[in-house]
CSV table of N, CA and C in Angstrom, one decimal:
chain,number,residue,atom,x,y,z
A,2,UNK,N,-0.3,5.4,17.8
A,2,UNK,CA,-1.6,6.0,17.5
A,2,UNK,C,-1.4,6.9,16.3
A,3,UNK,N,-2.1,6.6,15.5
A,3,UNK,CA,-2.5,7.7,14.4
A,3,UNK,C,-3.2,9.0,14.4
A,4,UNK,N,-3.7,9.7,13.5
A,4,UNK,CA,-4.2,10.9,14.0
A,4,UNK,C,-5.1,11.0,12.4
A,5,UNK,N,-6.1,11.9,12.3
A,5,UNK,CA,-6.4,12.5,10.7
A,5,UNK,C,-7.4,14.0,11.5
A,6,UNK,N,-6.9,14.6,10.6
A,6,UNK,CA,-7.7,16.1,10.9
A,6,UNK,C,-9.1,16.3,10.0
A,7,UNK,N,-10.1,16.8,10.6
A,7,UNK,CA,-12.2,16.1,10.5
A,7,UNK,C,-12.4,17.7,10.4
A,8,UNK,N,-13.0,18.3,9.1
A,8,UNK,CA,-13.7,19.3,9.3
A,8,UNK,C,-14.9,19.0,8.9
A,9,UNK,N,-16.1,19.3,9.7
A,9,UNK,CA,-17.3,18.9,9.3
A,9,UNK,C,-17.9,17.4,9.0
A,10,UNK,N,-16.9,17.0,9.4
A,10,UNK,CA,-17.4,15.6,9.6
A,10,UNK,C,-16.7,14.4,8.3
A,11,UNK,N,-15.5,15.4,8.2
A,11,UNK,CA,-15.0,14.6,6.7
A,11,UNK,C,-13.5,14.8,7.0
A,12,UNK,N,-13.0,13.8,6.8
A,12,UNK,CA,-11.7,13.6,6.8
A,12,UNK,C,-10.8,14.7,5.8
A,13,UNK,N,-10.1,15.4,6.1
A,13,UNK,CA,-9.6,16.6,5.4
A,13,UNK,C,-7.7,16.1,5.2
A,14,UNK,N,-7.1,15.5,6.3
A,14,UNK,CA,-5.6,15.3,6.5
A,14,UNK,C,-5.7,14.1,6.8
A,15,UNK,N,-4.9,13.3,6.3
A,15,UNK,CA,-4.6,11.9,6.9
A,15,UNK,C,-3.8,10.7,6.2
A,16,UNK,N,-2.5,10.2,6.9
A,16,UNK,CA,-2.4,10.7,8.5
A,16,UNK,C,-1.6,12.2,8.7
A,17,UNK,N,-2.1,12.5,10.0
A,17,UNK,CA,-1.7,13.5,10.5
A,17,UNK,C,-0.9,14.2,11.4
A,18,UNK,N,0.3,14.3,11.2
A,18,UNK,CA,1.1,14.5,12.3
A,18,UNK,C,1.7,16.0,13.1
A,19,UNK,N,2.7,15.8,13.9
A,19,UNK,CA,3.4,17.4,14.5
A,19,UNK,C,3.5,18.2,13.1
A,20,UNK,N,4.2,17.6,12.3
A,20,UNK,CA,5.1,18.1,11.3
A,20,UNK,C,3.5,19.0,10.7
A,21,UNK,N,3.1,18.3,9.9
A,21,UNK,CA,1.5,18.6,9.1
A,21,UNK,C,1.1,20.0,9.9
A,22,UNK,N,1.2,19.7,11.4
A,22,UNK,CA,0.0,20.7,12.6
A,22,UNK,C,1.0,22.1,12.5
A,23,UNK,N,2.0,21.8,12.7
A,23,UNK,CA,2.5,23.0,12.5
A,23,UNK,C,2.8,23.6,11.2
A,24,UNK,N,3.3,22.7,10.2
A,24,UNK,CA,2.8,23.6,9.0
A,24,UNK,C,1.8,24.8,8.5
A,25,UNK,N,0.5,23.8,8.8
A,25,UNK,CA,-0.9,24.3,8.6
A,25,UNK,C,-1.2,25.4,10.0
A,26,UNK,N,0.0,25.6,10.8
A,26,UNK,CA,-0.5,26.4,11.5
A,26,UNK,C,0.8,27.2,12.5
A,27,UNK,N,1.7,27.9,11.4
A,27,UNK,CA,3.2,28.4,11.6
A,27,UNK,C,3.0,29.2,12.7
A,28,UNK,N,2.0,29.9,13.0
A,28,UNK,CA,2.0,30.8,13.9
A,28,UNK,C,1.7,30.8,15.6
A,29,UNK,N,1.8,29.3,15.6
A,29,UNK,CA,1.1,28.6,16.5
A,29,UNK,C,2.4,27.9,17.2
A,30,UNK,N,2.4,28.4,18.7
A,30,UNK,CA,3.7,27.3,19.2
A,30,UNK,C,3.0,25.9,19.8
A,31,UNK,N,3.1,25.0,19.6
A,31,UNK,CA,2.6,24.1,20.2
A,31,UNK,C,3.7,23.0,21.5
A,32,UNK,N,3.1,22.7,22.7
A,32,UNK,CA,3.4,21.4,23.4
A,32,UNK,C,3.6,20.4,22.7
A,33,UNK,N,5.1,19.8,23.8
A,33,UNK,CA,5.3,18.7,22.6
A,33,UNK,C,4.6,17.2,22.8
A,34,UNK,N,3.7,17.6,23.8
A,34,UNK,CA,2.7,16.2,24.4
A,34,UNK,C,1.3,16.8,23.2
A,35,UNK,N,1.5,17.6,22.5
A,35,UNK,CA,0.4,17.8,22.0
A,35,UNK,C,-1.0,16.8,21.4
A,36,UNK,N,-0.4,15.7,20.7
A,36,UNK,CA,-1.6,14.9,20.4
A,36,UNK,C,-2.1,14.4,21.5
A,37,UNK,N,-1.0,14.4,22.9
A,37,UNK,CA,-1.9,13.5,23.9
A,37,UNK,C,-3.1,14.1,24.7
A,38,UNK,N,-3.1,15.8,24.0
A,38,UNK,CA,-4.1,16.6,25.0
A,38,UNK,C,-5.4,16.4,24.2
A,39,UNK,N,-6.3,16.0,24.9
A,39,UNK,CA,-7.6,16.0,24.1
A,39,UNK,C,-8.2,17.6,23.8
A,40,UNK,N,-7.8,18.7,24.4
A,40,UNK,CA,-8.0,19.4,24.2
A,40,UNK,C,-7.3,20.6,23.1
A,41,UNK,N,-6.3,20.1,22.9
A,41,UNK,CA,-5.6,21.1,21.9
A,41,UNK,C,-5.7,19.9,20.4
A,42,UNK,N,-6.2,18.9,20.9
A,42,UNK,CA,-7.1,18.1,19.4
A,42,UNK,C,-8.2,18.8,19.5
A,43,UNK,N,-8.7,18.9,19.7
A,43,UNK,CA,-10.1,19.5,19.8
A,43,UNK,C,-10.0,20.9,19.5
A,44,UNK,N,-9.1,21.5,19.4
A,44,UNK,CA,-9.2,23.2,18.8
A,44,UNK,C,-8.6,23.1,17.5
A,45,UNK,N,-8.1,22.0,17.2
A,45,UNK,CA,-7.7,21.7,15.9
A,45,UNK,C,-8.2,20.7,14.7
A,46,UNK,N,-9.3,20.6,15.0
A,46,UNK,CA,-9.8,19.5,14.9
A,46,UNK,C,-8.8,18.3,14.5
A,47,UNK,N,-8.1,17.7,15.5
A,47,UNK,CA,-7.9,16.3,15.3
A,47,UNK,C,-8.5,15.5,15.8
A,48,UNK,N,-8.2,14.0,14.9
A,48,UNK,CA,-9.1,12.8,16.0
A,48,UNK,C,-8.1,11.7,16.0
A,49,UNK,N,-8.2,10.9,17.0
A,49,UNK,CA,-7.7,9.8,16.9
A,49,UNK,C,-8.0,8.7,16.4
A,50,UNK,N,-7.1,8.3,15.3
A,50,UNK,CA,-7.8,7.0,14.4
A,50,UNK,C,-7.0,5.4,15.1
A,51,UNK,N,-8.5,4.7,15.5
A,51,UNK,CA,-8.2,3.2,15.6
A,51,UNK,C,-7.4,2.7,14.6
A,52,UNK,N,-6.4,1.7,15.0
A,52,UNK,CA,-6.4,1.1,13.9
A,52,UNK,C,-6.5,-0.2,13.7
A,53,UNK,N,-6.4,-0.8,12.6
A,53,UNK,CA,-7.0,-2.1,12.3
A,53,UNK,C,-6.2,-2.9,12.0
A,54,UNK,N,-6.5,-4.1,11.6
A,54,UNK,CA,-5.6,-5.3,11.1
A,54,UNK,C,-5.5,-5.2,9.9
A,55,UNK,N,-4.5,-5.1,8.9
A,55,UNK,CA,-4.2,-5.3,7.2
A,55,UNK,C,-4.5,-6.4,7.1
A,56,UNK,N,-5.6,-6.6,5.9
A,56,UNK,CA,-5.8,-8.0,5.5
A,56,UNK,C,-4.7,-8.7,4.8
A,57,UNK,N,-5.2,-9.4,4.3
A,57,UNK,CA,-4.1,-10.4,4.2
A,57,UNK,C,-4.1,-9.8,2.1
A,58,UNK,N,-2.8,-10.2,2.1
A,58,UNK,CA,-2.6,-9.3,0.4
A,58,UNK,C,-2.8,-10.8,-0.7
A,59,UNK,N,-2.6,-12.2,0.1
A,59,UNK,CA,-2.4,-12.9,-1.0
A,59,UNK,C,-3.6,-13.1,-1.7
A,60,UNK,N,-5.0,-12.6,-2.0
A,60,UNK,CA,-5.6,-12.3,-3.0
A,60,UNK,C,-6.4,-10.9,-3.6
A,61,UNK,N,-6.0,-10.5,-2.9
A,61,UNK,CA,-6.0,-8.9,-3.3
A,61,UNK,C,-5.3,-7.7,-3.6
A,62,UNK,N,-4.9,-6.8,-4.0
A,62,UNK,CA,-4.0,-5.6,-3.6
A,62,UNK,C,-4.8,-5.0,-2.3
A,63,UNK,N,-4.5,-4.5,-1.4
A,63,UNK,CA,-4.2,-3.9,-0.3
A,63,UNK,C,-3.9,-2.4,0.2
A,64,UNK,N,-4.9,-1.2,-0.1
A,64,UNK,CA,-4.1,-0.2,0.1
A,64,UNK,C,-5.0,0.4,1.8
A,65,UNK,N,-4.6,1.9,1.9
A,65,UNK,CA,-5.1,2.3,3.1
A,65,UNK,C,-6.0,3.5,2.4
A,66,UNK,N,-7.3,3.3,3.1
A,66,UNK,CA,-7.9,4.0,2.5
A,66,UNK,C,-8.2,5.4,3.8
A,67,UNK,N,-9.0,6.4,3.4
A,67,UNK,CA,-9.1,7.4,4.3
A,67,UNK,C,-9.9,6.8,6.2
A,68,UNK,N,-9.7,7.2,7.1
A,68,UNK,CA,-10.3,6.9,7.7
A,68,UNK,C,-12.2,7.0,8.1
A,69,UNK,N,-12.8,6.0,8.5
A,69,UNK,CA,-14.7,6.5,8.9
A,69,UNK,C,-14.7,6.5,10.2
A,70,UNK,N,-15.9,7.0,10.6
A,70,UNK,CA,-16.6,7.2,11.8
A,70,UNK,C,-17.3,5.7,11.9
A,71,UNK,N,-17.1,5.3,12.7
A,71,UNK,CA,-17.9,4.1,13.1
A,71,UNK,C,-18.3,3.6,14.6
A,72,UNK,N,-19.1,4.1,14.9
A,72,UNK,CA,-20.0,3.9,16.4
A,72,UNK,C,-19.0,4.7,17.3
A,73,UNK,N,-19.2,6.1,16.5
A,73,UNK,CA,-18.8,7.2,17.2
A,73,UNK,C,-16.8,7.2,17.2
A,74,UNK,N,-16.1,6.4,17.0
A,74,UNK,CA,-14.7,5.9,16.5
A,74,UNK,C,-14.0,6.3,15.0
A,75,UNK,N,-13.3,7.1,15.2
A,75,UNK,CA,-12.4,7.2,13.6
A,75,UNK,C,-11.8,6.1,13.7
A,76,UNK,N,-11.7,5.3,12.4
A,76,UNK,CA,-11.8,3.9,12.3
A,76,UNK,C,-10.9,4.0,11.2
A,77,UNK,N,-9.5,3.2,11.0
A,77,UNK,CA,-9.2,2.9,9.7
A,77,UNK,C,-9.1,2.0,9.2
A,78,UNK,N,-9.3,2.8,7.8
A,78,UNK,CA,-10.2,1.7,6.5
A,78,UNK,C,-9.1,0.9,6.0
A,79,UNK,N,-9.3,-0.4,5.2
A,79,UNK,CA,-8.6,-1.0,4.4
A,79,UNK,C,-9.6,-0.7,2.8
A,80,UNK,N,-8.8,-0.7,1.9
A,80,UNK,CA,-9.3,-1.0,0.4
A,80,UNK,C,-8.8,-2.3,-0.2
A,81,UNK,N,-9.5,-3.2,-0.3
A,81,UNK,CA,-9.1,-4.6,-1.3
A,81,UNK,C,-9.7,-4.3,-2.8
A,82,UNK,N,-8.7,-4.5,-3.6
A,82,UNK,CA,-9.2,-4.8,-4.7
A,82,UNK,C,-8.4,-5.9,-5.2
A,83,UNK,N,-9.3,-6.9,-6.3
A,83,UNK,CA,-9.2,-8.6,-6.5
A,83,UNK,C,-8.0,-8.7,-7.1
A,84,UNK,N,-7.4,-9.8,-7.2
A,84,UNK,CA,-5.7,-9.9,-7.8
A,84,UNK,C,-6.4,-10.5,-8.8
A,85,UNK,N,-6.0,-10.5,-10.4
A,85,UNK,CA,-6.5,-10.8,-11.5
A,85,UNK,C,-5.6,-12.2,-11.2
A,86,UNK,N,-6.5,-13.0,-12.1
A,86,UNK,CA,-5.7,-14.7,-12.6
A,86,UNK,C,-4.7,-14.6,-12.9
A,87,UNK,N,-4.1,-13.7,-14.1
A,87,UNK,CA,-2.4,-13.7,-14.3
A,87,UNK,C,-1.6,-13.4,-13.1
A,88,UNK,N,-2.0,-12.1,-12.4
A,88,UNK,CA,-0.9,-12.0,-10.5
A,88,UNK,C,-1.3,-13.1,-10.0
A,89,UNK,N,-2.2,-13.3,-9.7
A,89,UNK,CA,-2.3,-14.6,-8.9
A,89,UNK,C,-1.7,-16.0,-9.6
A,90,UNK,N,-1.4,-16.1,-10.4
A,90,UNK,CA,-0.1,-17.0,-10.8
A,90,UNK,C,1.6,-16.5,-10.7
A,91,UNK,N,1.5,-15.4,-11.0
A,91,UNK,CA,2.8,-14.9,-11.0
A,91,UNK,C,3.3,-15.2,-9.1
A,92,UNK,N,2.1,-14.7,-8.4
A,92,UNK,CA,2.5,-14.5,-7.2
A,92,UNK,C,3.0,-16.4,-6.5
A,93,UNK,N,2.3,-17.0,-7.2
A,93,UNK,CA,2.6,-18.6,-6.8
A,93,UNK,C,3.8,-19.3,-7.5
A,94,UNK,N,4.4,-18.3,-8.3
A,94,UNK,CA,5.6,-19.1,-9.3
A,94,UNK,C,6.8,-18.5,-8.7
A,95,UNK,N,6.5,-17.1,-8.3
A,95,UNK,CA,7.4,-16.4,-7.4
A,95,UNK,C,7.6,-17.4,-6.1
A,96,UNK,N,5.9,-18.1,-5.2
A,96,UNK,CA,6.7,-18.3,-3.9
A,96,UNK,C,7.5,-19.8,-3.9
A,97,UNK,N,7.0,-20.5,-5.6
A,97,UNK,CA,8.0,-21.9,-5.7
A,97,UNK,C,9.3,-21.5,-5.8
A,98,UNK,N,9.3,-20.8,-6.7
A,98,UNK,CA,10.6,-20.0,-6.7
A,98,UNK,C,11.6,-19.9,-6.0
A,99,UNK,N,11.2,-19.1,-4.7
A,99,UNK,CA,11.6,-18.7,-3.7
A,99,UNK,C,11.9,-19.9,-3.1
A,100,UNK,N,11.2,-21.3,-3.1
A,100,UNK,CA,11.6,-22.7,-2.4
A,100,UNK,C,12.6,-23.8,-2.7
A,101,UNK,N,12.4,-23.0,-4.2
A,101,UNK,CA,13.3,-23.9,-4.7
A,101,UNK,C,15.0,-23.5,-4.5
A,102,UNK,N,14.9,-22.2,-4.5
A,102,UNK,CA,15.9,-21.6,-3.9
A,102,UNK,C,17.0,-21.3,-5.7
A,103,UNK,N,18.5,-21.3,-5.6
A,103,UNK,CA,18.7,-20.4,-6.6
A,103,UNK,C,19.5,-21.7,-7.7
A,104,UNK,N,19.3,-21.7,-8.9
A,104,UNK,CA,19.8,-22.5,-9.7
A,104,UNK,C,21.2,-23.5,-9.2
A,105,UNK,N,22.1,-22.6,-8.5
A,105,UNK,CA,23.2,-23.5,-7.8
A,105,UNK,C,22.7,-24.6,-6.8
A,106,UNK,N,22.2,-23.7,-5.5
A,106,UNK,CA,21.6,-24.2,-4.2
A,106,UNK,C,20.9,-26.2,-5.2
A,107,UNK,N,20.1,-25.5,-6.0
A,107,UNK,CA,19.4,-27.1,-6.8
A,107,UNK,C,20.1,-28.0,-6.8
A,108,UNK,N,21.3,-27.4,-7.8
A,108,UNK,CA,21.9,-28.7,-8.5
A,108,UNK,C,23.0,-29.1,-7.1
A,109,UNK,N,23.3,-28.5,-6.4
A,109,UNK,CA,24.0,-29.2,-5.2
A,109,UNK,C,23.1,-29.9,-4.2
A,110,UNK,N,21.8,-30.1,-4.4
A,110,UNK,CA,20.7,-31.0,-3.7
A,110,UNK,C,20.9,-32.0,-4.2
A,111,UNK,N,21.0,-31.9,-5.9
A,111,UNK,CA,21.1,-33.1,-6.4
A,111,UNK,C,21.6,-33.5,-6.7
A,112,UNK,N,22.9,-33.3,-6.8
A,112,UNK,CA,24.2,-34.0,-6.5
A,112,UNK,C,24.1,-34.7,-5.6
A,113,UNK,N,24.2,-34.0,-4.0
A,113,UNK,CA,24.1,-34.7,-2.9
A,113,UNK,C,23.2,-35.5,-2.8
A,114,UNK,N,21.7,-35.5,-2.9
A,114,UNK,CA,20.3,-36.5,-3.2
A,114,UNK,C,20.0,-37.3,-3.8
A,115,UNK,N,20.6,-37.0,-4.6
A,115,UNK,CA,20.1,-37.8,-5.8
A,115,UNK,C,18.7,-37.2,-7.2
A,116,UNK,N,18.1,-37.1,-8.0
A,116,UNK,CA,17.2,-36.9,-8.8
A,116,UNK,C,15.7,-37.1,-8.4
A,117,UNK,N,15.7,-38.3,-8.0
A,117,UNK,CA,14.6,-38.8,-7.3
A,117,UNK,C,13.8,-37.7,-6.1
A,118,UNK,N,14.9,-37.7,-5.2
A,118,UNK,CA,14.6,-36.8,-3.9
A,118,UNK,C,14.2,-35.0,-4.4
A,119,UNK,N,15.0,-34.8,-5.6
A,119,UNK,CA,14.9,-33.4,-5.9
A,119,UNK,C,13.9,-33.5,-6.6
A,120,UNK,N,13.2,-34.2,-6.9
A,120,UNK,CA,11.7,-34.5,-8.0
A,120,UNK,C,10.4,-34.7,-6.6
A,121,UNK,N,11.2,-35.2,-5.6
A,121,UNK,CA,10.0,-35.3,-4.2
A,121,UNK,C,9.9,-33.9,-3.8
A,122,UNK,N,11.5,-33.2,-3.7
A,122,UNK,CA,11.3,-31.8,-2.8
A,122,UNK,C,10.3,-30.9,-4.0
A,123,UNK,N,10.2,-30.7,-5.0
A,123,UNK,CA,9.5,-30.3,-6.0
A,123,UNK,C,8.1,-30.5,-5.9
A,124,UNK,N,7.4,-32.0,-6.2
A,124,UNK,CA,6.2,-32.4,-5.6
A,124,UNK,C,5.7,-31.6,-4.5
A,125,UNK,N,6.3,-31.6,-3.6
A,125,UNK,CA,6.0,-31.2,-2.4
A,125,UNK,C,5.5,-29.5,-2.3
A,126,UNK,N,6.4,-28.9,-2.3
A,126,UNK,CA,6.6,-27.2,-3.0
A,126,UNK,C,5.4,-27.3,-3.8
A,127,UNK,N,5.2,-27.8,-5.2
A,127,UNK,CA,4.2,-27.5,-6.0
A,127,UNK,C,2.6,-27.7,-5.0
A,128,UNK,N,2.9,-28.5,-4.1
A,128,UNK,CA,1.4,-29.1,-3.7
A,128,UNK,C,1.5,-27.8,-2.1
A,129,UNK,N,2.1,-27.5,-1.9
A,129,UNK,CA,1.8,-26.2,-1.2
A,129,UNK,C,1.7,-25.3,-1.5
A,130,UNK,N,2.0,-25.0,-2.7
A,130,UNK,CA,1.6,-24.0,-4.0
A,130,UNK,C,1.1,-24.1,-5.0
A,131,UNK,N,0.0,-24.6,-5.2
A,131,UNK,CA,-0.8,-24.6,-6.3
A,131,UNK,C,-1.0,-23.6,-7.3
A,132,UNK,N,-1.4,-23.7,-8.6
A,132,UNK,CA,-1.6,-22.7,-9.5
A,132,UNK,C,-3.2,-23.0,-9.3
């Protein structure tokens, strides 16, 4: 479970933890079950934030954004923003890359395979990865 500290209805700390609560509040001894008391959140204002599924990054960047209120729920946010045409090639040259494996690993395919076969494993790779 996560946490973010809400003054007036706005996200002020987040995320928020022991370390943060006692900083912001040295003079204060706290229980060490403390996030689980609803009530020693409540004199501090903490809340508990849902969390969510990360979308998926392969066309966007991906960050975490502050947590919302949503049907009475601190809710947390994702931020996507669009992967431009050049990353979104880079990102598909990297994953053939990665299949094709490392300039050695190749040429001992094709040794052993033959040309032919290492021109199919290729095909193949390319058509699961498209540009």
């Amino acid at each position: 479970m996560t946490y973010a500290r809400v003054e007036n209805g706005s996200v002020v700390s987040y995320p928020y933890d022991i370390f943060r609560l006692k900083k912001d509040n040295p003079s204060t001894s706290f229980p060490r079950d403390v996030f689980s008391r609803a009530d020693v959140r409540a004199a501090f204002n903490i809340v508990e934030v849902a969390e969510t599924s990360k979308p998926s990054e392969a066309a966007h960047h991906v960050s975490e954004g502050a947590p919302v209120q949503i049907g009475g729920v601190w809710t947390q946010v994702w931020n996507e923003t669009p992967r431009s045409a050049a990353e979104l090639e880079l990102k598909v040259i990297g994953k053939r890359s990665d299949e094709y494996g490392r300039p050695e690993d190749q040429i001992e395919f094709i040794t052993e395979n033959g040309l032919e076969a290492w021109q199919a494993k290729v095909a193949e790779i390319k058509a699961r990865h498209p540009k």
